[in-house]
Short mmCIF file of C-alpha atoms in Angstrom, two decimals:
data_model
loop_
_atom_site.label_atom_id
_atom_site.label_comp_id
_atom_site.label_asym_id
_atom_site.label_seq_id
_atom_site.Cartn_x
_atom_site.Cartn_y
_atom_site.Cartn_z
CA MET X 1 0.00 0.00 0.00
CA ALA X 2 1.23 3.46 -0.85
CA GLN X 3 2.49 5.41 2.11
CA LEU X 4 1.22 8.80 3.15
CA HIS X 5 3.60 11.38 4.48
CA PHE X 6 2.11 12.72 7.68
CA GLU X 7 3.14 15.54 9.97
CA PHE X 8 1.38 16.38 13.19
CA ILE X 9 2.50 19.68 14.64
CA SER X 10 1.37 21.66 17.67
CA PRO X 11 2.71 25.12 18.55
CA GLU X 12 4.92 23.61 21.22
CA ARG X 13 6.40 20.69 19.32
CA VAL X 14 6.27 18.18 16.49
CA LEU X 15 4.15 15.25 17.69
CA PHE X 16 4.52 12.99 14.72
CA SER X 17 6.40 12.99 11.47
CA GLY X 18 6.76 10.07 9.13
CA GLU X 19 5.16 7.66 6.66
CA VAL X 20 1.81 6.13 7.57
CA ASP X 21 -0.90 3.97 5.95
CA GLN X 22 -3.93 6.02 6.87
CA VAL X 23 -5.03 8.85 9.12
CA ASP X 24 -8.58 9.35 10.40
CA LEU X 25 -9.30 12.88 11.46
CA PRO X 26 -12.28 14.73 12.91
CA GLY X 27 -13.23 17.42 10.37
CA VAL X 28 -15.83 20.03 11.23
CA GLU X 29 -18.18 18.52 8.67
CA GLY X 30 -17.56 14.93 9.62
CA ASP X 31 -14.78 12.43 10.17
CA MET X 32 -12.62 11.52 7.23
CA GLY X 33 -9.97 8.98 6.46
CA ILE X 34 -6.99 10.20 4.49
CA LEU X 35 -5.02 7.78 2.35
CA ALA X 36 -2.04 8.39 0.09
CA ASP X 37 -2.66 10.55 -3.01
CA HIS X 38 -5.69 12.27 -1.57
CA ALA X 39 -6.89 15.34 -3.47
CA PRO X 40 -5.69 18.71 -2.10
CA LEU X 41 -7.90 19.67 0.79
CA VAL X 42 -8.04 22.07 3.70
CA THR X 43 -10.36 21.44 6.59
CA ALA X 44 -10.84 22.84 10.06
CA LEU X 45 -10.86 20.29 12.88
CA ARG X 46 -13.37 19.89 15.64
CA PRO X 47 -12.26 18.60 19.05
CA GLY X 48 -11.81 14.89 18.66
CA VAL X 49 -9.41 12.00 18.24
CA VAL X 50 -6.98 11.58 15.37
CA THR X 51 -6.18 7.97 14.56
CA ILE X 52 -2.93 7.10 12.87
CA TYR X 53 -2.67 3.67 11.18
CA ARG X 54 0.83 2.50 10.64
CA GLY X 55 1.96 -1.03 9.85
CA GLY X 56 -0.98 -2.70 11.61
CA SER X 57 -0.74 -0.62 14.78
CA ARG X 58 -2.91 2.32 15.76
CA GLU X 59 -1.99 5.51 17.52
CA LEU X 60 -4.60 7.81 19.04
CA ILE X 61 -4.04 11.51 19.58
CA VAL X 62 -6.58 13.83 21.18
CA VAL X 63 -6.76 17.15 19.40
CA ILE X 64 -8.62 20.34 20.32
CA GLY X 65 -8.90 22.87 17.55
CA GLY X 66 -6.68 23.24 14.53
CA PHE X 67 -6.82 22.34 10.89
CA ALA X 68 -5.51 19.83 8.40
CA GLU X 69 -4.02 20.36 4.98
CA VAL X 70 -3.63 17.73 2.30
CA SER X 71 -1.27 18.62 -0.49
CA PRO X 72 0.65 16.44 -2.95
CA ALA X 73 3.48 16.47 -0.39
CA GLY X 74 1.28 14.75 2.19
CA LEU X 75 -0.97 15.47 5.14
CA THR X 76 -0.20 18.14 7.71
CA ILE X 77 -2.20 18.68 10.87
CA LEU X 78 -1.62 21.92 12.72
CA ALA X 79 -3.30 21.55 16.10
CA ASP X 80 -3.90 24.08 18.87
CA HIS X 81 -3.68 21.50 21.61
CA ALA X 82 -2.76 17.88 21.12
CA GLN X 83 -1.92 15.02 23.47
CA PRO X 84 -1.61 11.26 22.94
CA GLN X 85 -4.76 9.65 24.28
CA ASP X 86 -2.90 7.29 26.63
CA ASN X 87 -1.72 10.08 28.89
CA TYR X 88 -4.42 12.60 28.15
CA ASP X 89 -5.37 14.66 31.16
CA VAL X 90 -9.17 14.60 31.39
CA ALA X 91 -9.07 17.52 33.84
CA LEU X 92 -7.66 19.67 31.05
CA LEU X 93 -10.68 18.95 28.91
CA ALA X 94 -13.00 19.63 31.83
CA ALA X 95 -11.36 23.04 32.27
CA GLU X 96 -11.79 23.71 28.55
CA ILE X 97 -15.48 22.83 28.78
CA LYS X 98 -15.92 25.11 31.76
CA ASP X 99 -14.28 27.96 29.82
CA ALA X 100 -16.56 27.29 26.88
CA GLU X 101 -19.63 27.31 29.15
CA GLU X 102 -18.63 30.69 30.52
CA ASP X 103 -18.03 31.98 27.00
CA VAL X 104 -21.51 30.90 25.97
CA ALA X 105 -22.96 32.66 29.00
CA ASP X 106 -21.00 35.82 28.23
CA ALA X 107 -21.71 35.92 24.51
CA THR X 108 -23.79 38.91 23.51
CA ASP X 109 -24.74 38.53 19.87
CA GLU X 110 -26.73 35.63 18.54
CA ALA X 111 -24.34 34.32 15.89
CA GLN X 112 -21.44 34.36 18.31
CA ARG X 113 -23.43 32.40 20.89
CA ASP X 114 -24.48 29.79 18.37
CA LYS X 115 -20.89 29.29 17.36
CA LEU X 116 -19.70 28.95 20.93
CA ALA X 117 -22.56 26.64 21.90
CA HIS X 118 -21.67 24.46 18.93
CA ARG X 119 -18.10 24.27 20.11
CA LEU X 120 -19.27 23.42 23.62
CA GLU X 121 -21.30 20.52 22.22
CA GLN X 122 -18.29 19.24 20.34
CA LEU X 123 -16.16 19.39 23.47
CA LYS X 124 -18.79 17.49 25.45
CA ALA X 125 -19.03 14.87 22.73
CA LEU X 126 -15.30 14.39 22.94
CA GLN X 127 -15.50 14.08 26.72
CA ALA X 128 -18.18 11.42 26.40
CA ALA X 129 -16.15 9.55 23.82
CA LEU X 130 -13.08 9.58 26.02
CA ALA X 131 -15.00 8.44 29.08
CA GLN X 132 -15.91 5.15 27.42
CA MET P 1 47.04 57.42 48.07
CA PRO P 2 44.54 54.79 49.21
CA SER P 3 45.45 52.79 52.25
CA LEU P 4 46.14 49.08 52.04
CA LYS P 5 42.85 48.34 53.76
CA ASP P 6 40.97 50.32 51.11
CA LEU P 7 42.69 48.36 48.38
CA ARG P 8 41.88 45.07 50.04
CA ASN P 9 38.23 46.10 50.32
CA ARG P 10 38.13 47.05 46.68
CA ILE P 11 39.53 43.69 45.61
CA ALA P 12 36.97 41.90 47.79
CA ALA P 13 34.15 43.95 46.23
CA THR P 14 35.29 43.13 42.69
CA LYS P 15 35.48 39.46 43.62
CA ALA P 16 31.93 39.57 44.95
CA THR P 17 30.76 41.16 41.70
CA GLN P 18 32.54 38.49 39.73
CA LYS P 19 30.76 35.79 41.71
CA ILE P 20 27.41 37.36 40.90
CA THR P 21 28.10 37.71 37.18
CA LYS P 22 29.41 34.16 37.09
CA ALA P 23 26.25 32.87 38.77
CA MET P 24 24.06 34.86 36.39
CA GLN P 25 25.95 33.44 33.45
CA MET P 26 25.34 29.91 34.62
CA VAL P 27 21.66 30.54 35.29
CA ALA P 28 21.30 32.08 31.82
CA ALA P 29 23.08 29.11 30.29
CA SER P 30 20.71 26.60 31.84
CA LYS P 31 17.63 28.66 30.98
CA LEU P 32 18.96 29.15 27.48
CA ARG P 33 18.92 25.43 26.85
CA ARG P 34 15.22 25.22 27.61
CA ALA P 35 14.35 28.43 25.76
CA GLN P 36 16.33 27.33 22.74
CA ALA P 37 14.59 23.97 22.64
CA ALA P 38 11.22 25.72 22.86
CA ALA P 39 12.12 28.17 20.11
CA GLU P 40 13.33 25.41 17.83
CA ALA P 41 10.28 23.28 18.54
CA ALA P 42 8.01 26.17 17.56
CA ARG P 43 9.73 26.81 14.26
CA PRO P 44 8.17 23.96 12.25
CA TYR P 45 4.65 24.98 13.27
CA ALA P 46 5.14 28.63 12.34
CA ALA P 47 6.87 27.68 9.10
CA ARG P 48 4.19 25.15 8.14
CA MET P 49 1.46 27.60 9.04
CA GLU P 50 2.97 30.20 6.77
CA LYS P 51 3.30 27.71 3.95
CA VAL P 52 -0.25 26.42 4.22
CA LEU P 53 -1.64 29.91 4.51
CA GLY P 54 0.49 30.96 1.55
CA ASN P 55 -1.01 28.12 -0.49
CA ILE P 56 -4.53 29.06 0.48
CA ALA P 57 -3.93 32.76 0.05
CA ALA P 58 -2.61 32.17 -3.47
CA SER P 59 -5.89 30.51 -4.37
CA VAL P 60 -8.10 33.34 -3.12
CA THR P 61 -6.06 36.46 -3.86
CA GLY P 62 -7.65 38.86 -6.24
CA LEU P 63 -11.08 37.97 -4.94
CA ASP P 64 -12.96 40.81 -3.33
CA THR P 65 -14.25 38.41 -0.75
CA ALA P 66 -10.77 37.81 0.68
CA PRO P 67 -10.75 38.88 4.34
CA ARG P 68 -9.31 42.25 5.17
CA LEU P 69 -6.61 40.66 7.30
CA LEU P 70 -5.28 39.01 4.17
CA ARG P 71 -5.48 41.72 1.56
CA GLY P 72 -4.94 44.66 3.93
CA THR P 73 -6.87 47.90 3.95
CA GLY P 74 -5.59 48.92 0.55
CA SER P 75 -3.52 51.75 1.92
CA ASP P 76 -0.31 51.94 3.93
CA ARG P 77 -0.68 55.26 5.66
CA VAL P 78 -0.66 54.17 9.31
CA HIS P 79 1.94 51.69 10.47
CA LEU P 80 1.82 49.77 13.71
CA LEU P 81 5.19 48.62 14.98
CA LEU P 82 4.85 45.70 17.35
CA VAL P 83 8.10 45.79 19.29
CA CYS P 84 8.90 42.72 21.38
CA THR P 85 11.68 43.09 23.91
CA ALA P 86 12.67 41.50 27.20
CA GLU P 87 11.47 42.35 30.67
CA ARG P 88 14.91 42.58 32.14
CA GLY P 89 18.25 44.08 31.31
CA LEU P 90 21.80 42.89 31.98
CA CYS P 91 21.86 41.27 28.59
CA GLY P 92 24.22 43.43 26.56
CA PRO P 93 22.82 45.14 23.48
CA PHE P 94 19.83 42.78 23.16
CA ASN P 95 17.00 45.21 23.89
CA THR P 96 18.74 48.20 22.37
CA ALA P 97 19.32 46.37 19.10
CA ILE P 98 15.62 45.59 18.67
CA VAL P 99 14.58 49.10 19.64
CA ARG P 100 17.13 50.61 17.29
CA LEU P 101 15.79 48.62 14.36
CA ALA P 102 12.25 49.71 15.20
CA ARG P 103 13.37 53.31 15.59
CA GLU P 104 15.17 53.34 12.26
CA ARG P 105 12.04 51.97 10.62
CA ALA P 106 9.88 54.55 12.38
CA THR P 107 12.14 57.42 11.29
CA ALA P 108 12.13 56.20 7.70
CA LEU P 109 8.34 55.87 7.67
CA MET P 110 7.78 59.24 9.25
CA SER P 111 10.06 60.94 6.77
CA GLU P 112 7.80 59.50 4.08
CA GLY P 113 4.91 61.23 5.77
CA LYS P 114 3.35 58.09 7.24
CA ASP P 115 1.85 57.79 10.68
CA VAL P 116 3.60 55.46 13.09
CA LYS P 117 2.11 53.83 16.16
CA PHE P 118 3.81 51.54 18.63
CA PHE P 119 2.66 48.44 20.46
CA CYS P 120 5.23 47.45 23.06
CA VAL P 121 5.61 43.97 24.46
CA GLY P 122 8.08 43.88 27.30
CA ARG P 123 9.12 46.53 29.73
CA LYS P 124 12.55 47.37 28.39
CA GLY P 125 11.44 48.36 24.92
CA TYR P 126 8.56 50.34 26.39
CA ASP P 127 10.92 52.30 28.64
CA GLN P 128 13.23 53.13 25.75
CA LEU P 129 10.51 54.06 23.29
CA ARG P 130 8.46 56.02 25.79
CA ARG P 131 11.06 58.75 25.96
CA LEU P 132 11.05 59.30 22.21
CA TYR P 133 7.55 58.44 21.09
CA GLY P 134 5.51 58.63 24.27
CA SER P 135 2.30 59.77 22.63
CA GLN P 136 2.51 57.26 19.77
CA ILE P 137 2.48 54.17 21.97
CA VAL P 138 -1.05 52.82 21.73
CA GLU P 139 -0.64 49.65 23.73
CA HIS P 140 1.78 48.11 26.15
CA VAL P 141 1.83 44.53 27.36
CA ASP P 142 3.90 43.50 30.32
CA LEU P 143 4.89 39.86 30.58
CA ARG P 144 6.97 40.24 33.71
CA ALA P 145 4.78 38.03 35.85
CA VAL P 146 4.92 35.29 33.23
CA ARG P 147 7.04 32.33 34.21
CA ALA P 148 6.69 30.17 31.14
CA LEU P 149 5.50 31.46 27.79
CA HIS P 150 2.35 29.82 26.53
CA PHE P 151 0.44 30.12 23.33
CA GLU P 152 -2.29 31.92 25.32
CA HIS P 153 -0.02 34.91 25.88
CA ALA P 154 0.63 35.28 22.18
CA LYS P 155 -3.07 34.83 21.53
CA MET P 156 -3.89 37.61 23.96
CA ILE P 157 -1.48 39.98 22.20
CA ALA P 158 -2.79 38.93 18.79
CA GLU P 159 -6.37 39.64 19.89
CA LYS P 160 -5.37 43.14 20.94
CA VAL P 161 -3.65 43.76 17.61
CA ILE P 162 -6.63 42.47 15.67
CA ALA P 163 -9.01 44.57 17.77
CA LEU P 164 -6.97 47.65 16.83
CA PHE P 165 -7.03 46.59 13.20
CA ASP P 166 -10.79 46.15 13.25
CA LYS P 167 -11.12 49.68 14.59
CA PHE P 168 -9.13 50.92 11.57
CA GLU P 169 -6.35 52.11 13.84
CA PHE P 170 -3.63 51.06 11.41
CA ASP P 171 -3.05 49.64 7.93
CA VAL P 172 0.19 47.72 8.20
CA CYS P 173 1.59 45.86 11.19
CA THR P 174 5.24 44.93 11.50
CA LEU P 175 6.63 42.69 14.19
CA PHE P 176 10.07 43.37 15.67
CA PHE P 177 11.95 40.71 17.56
CA SER P 178 15.34 39.08 17.79
CA ARG P 179 15.86 35.86 15.89
CA PHE P 180 17.99 33.34 17.69
CA ARG P 181 20.80 32.02 15.61
CA SER P 182 23.35 31.05 18.21
CA VAL P 183 24.56 32.09 21.63
CA ILE P 184 26.69 34.83 20.15
CA ALA P 185 24.45 35.81 17.25
CA GLN P 186 20.96 37.17 17.73
CA ILE P 187 19.57 38.97 14.74
CA PRO P 188 17.06 41.78 15.22
CA THR P 189 14.35 41.07 12.69
CA ALA P 190 11.36 42.88 11.26
CA GLN P 191 8.46 40.82 9.92
CA GLN P 192 5.31 42.21 8.41
CA ILE P 193 2.30 40.29 9.75
CA ILE P 194 -0.67 42.39 8.58
CA PRO P 195 -1.21 42.02 5.69
CA PRO P 196 0.94 38.88 5.60
CA VAL P 197 3.72 38.61 3.04
CA PHE P 198 4.32 35.22 1.51
CA ASP P 199 7.24 33.76 -0.29
CA ALA P 200 6.35 33.73 -3.95
CA LYS P 201 7.88 30.33 -4.52
CA VAL P 202 5.87 28.40 -1.93
CA ALA P 203 2.68 29.21 -3.76
CA ASP P 204 3.60 26.76 -6.50
CA ALA P 205 3.66 23.75 -4.17
CA LEU P 206 0.26 22.57 -5.36
CA GLY P 207 1.34 22.48 -8.96
CA GLY P 208 -1.83 24.11 -10.23
CA ALA P 209 -4.24 21.93 -8.27
CA VAL P 210 -7.05 23.60 -6.35
CA TYR P 211 -7.88 22.97 -2.75
CA GLU P 212 -11.17 21.66 -1.57
CA PHE P 213 -12.28 23.58 1.46
CA GLU P 214 -14.31 22.27 4.34
CA PRO P 215 -16.11 24.46 5.40
CA GLU P 216 -15.91 27.36 2.91
CA ALA P 217 -12.60 29.05 2.13
CA GLU P 218 -13.78 32.28 3.74
CA ASP P 219 -14.65 30.53 6.99
CA ILE P 220 -11.33 28.79 7.10
CA LEU P 221 -9.44 31.97 6.37
CA ALA P 222 -11.43 33.88 8.96
CA ASP P 223 -10.25 31.33 11.48
CA LEU P 224 -6.77 30.87 10.11
CA LEU P 225 -5.61 34.46 9.70
CA PRO P 226 -5.98 35.51 13.34
CA ARG P 227 -4.43 32.22 14.33
CA ASN P 228 -1.49 32.84 12.02
CA ILE P 229 -0.90 36.21 13.67
CA ALA P 230 -0.93 34.60 17.10
CA VAL P 231 1.45 31.90 15.88
CA GLN P 232 3.88 34.41 14.40
CA ILE P 233 3.81 36.42 17.63
CA PHE P 234 4.28 33.27 19.67
CA ARG P 235 7.28 32.33 17.60
CA ALA P 236 8.70 35.84 17.97
CA LEU P 237 8.31 35.66 21.75
CA LEU P 238 10.00 32.29 21.94
CA GLU P 239 12.84 33.39 19.67
CA ASN P 240 13.15 36.47 21.83
CA ALA P 241 13.35 34.43 25.02
CA ALA P 242 16.11 32.26 23.60
CA SER P 243 17.95 35.31 22.23
CA PHE P 244 17.62 37.06 25.57
CA TYR P 245 19.29 34.26 27.49
CA GLY P 246 21.94 33.93 24.80
CA ALA P 247 22.67 37.64 24.98
CA GLN P 248 22.63 37.59 28.75
CA MET P 249 24.96 34.64 28.85
CA SER P 250 27.57 36.26 26.63
CA ALA P 251 27.17 39.62 28.39
CA MET P 252 27.73 37.97 31.76
CA ASP P 253 30.63 35.96 30.39
CA ASN P 254 32.24 39.23 29.33
CA ALA P 255 31.49 40.80 32.68
CA THR P 256 33.08 37.88 34.50
CA ARG P 257 36.17 38.14 32.35
CA ASN P 258 36.40 41.90 32.87
CA ALA P 259 36.06 41.44 36.60
CA GLY P 260 38.90 38.91 36.44
CA ASP P 261 41.10 41.42 34.63
CA MET P 262 40.21 44.06 37.14
CA ILE P 263 41.04 41.80 40.06
CA ARG P 264 44.44 41.07 38.52
CA ARG P 265 45.17 44.77 38.08
CA GLN P 266 43.99 45.65 41.55
CA THR P 267 46.00 42.84 43.11
CA LEU P 268 49.09 44.00 41.26
CA PHE P 269 48.55 47.56 42.45
CA TYR P 270 47.93 46.32 45.99
CA ASN P 271 51.16 44.32 46.03
CA ARG P 272 53.14 47.22 44.63
CA THR P 273 51.76 49.59 47.22
CA ARG P 274 52.50 47.10 49.98
CA GLN P 275 56.05 46.63 48.72
CA ALA P 276 56.53 50.40 48.47
CA MET P 277 55.41 50.85 52.05
CA ILE P 278 57.76 48.16 53.32
CA THR P 279 60.62 49.75 51.41
CA LYS P 280 59.73 53.15 52.79
CA GLU P 281 59.68 51.82 56.34
CA LEU P 282 63.01 50.06 55.82
CA ILE P 283 64.57 53.28 54.50
CA GLU P 284 63.24 55.13 57.50
CA ILE P 285 64.70 52.57 59.91
CA ILE P 286 68.07 52.47 58.13
CA SER P 287 68.39 56.24 57.85
CA GLY P 288 67.36 56.52 61.50
CA ALA P 289 70.07 54.03 62.48
CA GLU P 290 72.67 55.84 60.39
CA ALA P 291 71.83 59.14 62.01
CA LEU P 292 72.70 57.77 65.41
#
């Protein structure tokens, strides 16, 4: 199977860089699986879990915010916050949710509140998924 | 002529100073290692971000719908200089070099009849610029209480800059910071962040293909452009931190060496004076004995 060049970068460090078989990522308009030679694409990410398939093994990385770019050179994910799921600190997510709740409460105009409430839902969905 | 006791005190004082500078050098060296690692770790993100944004920007430029942050206001009358310096001194020419670059730019712009405003990050640059351009400083952010730099700090600064931009306070924003090359070389750098300038050659990376956007290109850009500004500021702050410790380390290394030289000179002078006094006393005794 053709290999996909994949880079996973957060502002603090490079989390992953190398050749992989497939990457599943949580796009704002639905999850998608990226294989080698995917068409050029830019998508924003919702809070969720990125799954990296490499040589039969899977690697899970929790990501909050960011975006992904697919170009002929490969897939690049630029994440705001990212942590491997094994040592992900659930308290961090809880704090994020609390922030989001306050933001929703503070929001003044309608469109802004809808956007923030949507984000809050996504965060809660992620929390539920991680709790399983 | 100072007494021997005075000379001894002076040598002791210089030695104490040398101990302090030596300690500061070692502290700076250990902090440098962490700051340098952080700065280098942030480089790929900032570089990638610029590249991706460059690719996207290339595909939407020329459209009237492109966000204002990308295409600018269409004029370049008011310039905002975002000057990032350190909170502390004792680091050689580090702060002065950044401020000088900003000042040269400001003078050049003003002679062209443009308006210049300043946004200072860090106390040292603020103090230096306040004297010259007190009324032109529109914002000032102090990061003194900050122990470890996080993305949130850069985000906070970026939000302030964007708020100013949305109020039509300026047309062009340029970021000033010191790029870390090595312990002895920190390069004061100016980088235009609003509207962003992209390398012409990266735009070809797609080879003519067109991106699919999810959601729409405008939505993504509306999210991406402010983020890019925060990222570029974050990188500047991290580079600055590493440069600061590098500059401080070499400044303190120099200071320690100078103190060493001074101690040698003072000790030499002390010994000479002591010898002269002994000789003088001997002469007095001998001439006294001869007089008898």
